[in-house]
mmCIF file of C-alpha atoms in Angstrom:
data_model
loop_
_atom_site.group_PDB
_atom_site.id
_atom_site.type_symbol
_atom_site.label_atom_id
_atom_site.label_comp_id
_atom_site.label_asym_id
_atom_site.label_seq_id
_atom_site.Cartn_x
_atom_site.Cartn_y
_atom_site.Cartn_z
ATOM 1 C CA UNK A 1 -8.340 -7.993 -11.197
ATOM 2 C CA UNK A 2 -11.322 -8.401 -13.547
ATOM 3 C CA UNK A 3 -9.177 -7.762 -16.501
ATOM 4 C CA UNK A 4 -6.490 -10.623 -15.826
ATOM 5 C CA UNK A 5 -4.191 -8.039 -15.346
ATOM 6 C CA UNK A 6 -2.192 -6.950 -12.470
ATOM 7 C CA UNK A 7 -3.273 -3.254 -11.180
ATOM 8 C CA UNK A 8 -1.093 -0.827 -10.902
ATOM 9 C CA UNK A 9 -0.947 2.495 -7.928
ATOM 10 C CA UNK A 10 0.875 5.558 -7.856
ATOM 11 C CA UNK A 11 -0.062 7.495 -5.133
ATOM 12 C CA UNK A 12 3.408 8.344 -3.537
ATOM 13 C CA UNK A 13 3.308 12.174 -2.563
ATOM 14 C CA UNK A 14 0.236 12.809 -4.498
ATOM 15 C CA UNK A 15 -1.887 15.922 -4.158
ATOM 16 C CA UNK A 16 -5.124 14.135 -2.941
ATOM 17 C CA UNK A 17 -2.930 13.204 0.197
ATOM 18 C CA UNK A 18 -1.635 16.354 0.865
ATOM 19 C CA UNK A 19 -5.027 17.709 0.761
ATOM 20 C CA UNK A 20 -6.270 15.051 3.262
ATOM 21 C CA UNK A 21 -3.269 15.153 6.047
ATOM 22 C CA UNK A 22 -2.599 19.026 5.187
ATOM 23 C CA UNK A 23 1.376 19.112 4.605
ATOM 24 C CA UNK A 24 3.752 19.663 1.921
ATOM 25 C CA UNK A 25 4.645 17.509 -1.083
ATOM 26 C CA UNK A 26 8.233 16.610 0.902
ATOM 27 C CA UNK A 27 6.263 15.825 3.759
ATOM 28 C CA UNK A 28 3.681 13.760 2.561
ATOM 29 C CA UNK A 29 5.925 10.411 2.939
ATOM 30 C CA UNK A 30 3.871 8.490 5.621
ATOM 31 C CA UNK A 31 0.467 9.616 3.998
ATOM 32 C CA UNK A 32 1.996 7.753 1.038
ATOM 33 C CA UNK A 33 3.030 4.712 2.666
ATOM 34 C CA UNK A 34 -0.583 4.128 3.853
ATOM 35 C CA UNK A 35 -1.775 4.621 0.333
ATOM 36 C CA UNK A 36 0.542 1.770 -0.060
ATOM 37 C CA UNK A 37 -0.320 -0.203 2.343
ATOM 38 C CA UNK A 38 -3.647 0.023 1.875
ATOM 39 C CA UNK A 39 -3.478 -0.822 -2.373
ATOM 40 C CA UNK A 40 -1.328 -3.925 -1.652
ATOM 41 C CA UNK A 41 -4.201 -5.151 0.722
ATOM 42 C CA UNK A 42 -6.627 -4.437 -2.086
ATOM 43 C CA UNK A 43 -4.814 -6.800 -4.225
ATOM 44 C CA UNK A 44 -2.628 -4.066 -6.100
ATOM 45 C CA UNK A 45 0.413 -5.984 -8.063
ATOM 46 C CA UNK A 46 2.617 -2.872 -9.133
ATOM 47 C CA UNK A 47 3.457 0.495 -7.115
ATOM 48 C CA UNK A 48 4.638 3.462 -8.643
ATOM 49 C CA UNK A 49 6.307 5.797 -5.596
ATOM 50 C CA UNK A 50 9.560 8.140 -5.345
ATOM 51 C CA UNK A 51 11.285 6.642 -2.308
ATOM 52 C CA UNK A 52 11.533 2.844 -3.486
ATOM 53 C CA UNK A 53 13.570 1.924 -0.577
ATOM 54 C CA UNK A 54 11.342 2.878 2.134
ATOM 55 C CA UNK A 55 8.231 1.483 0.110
ATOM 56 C CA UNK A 56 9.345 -1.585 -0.640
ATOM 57 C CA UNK A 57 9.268 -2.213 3.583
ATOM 58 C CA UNK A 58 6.127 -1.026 3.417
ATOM 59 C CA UNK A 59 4.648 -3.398 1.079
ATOM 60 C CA UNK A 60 6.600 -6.226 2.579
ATOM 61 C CA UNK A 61 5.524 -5.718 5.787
ATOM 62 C CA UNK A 62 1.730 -4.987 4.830
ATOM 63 C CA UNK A 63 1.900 -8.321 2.834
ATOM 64 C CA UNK A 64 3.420 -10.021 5.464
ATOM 65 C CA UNK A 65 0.494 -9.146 7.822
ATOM 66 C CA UNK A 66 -1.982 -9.931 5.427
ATOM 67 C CA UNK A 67 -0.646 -13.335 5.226
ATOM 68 C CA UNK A 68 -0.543 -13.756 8.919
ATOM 69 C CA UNK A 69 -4.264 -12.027 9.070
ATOM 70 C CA UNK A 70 -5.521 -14.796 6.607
ATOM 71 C CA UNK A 71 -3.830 -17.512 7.821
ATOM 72 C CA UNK A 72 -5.131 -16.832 11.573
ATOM 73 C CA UNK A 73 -8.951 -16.540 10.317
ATOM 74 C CA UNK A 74 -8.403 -19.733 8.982
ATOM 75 C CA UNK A 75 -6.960 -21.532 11.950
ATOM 76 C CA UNK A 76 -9.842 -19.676 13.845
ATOM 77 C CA UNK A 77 -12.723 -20.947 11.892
ATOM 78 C CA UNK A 78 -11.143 -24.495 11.181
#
């Protein structure tokens, strides 16, 4: 977040996924929610996706164990 501002993703059912797990736009749902994943854990701060339901789990669990992940490398090199 060079810019001060926060970044915002939309990946949900795009055609680069498709491409890289070979299926369908309607079947491209758990390709999308590692896209997810994976831009909250890069610091993302707004998601754009179709299925809002299902995604927001997804970003509360992947921020969930990012917390966890930090906090045990800090216990573990305290």
């Amino acid at each position: 977040m060079r810019f001060g501002c926060p970044l915002l993703v939309g990946v949900s059912q795009k055609a680069f996924l498709g491409q890289l797990v070979g299926r369908p736009v309607q079947e491209r749902q758990w390709a999308t929610a590692a896209a997810v994943a994976m831009a909250v854990d890069r610091g993302a701060g707004i998601i754009r996706v179709h299925d809002v339901k299902a995604m927001k789990d997804v970003v509360q669990v992947a921020a969930a164990i990012g917390r966890r992940t930090v906090e045990s490398m800090k216990a573990h090199h305290a």
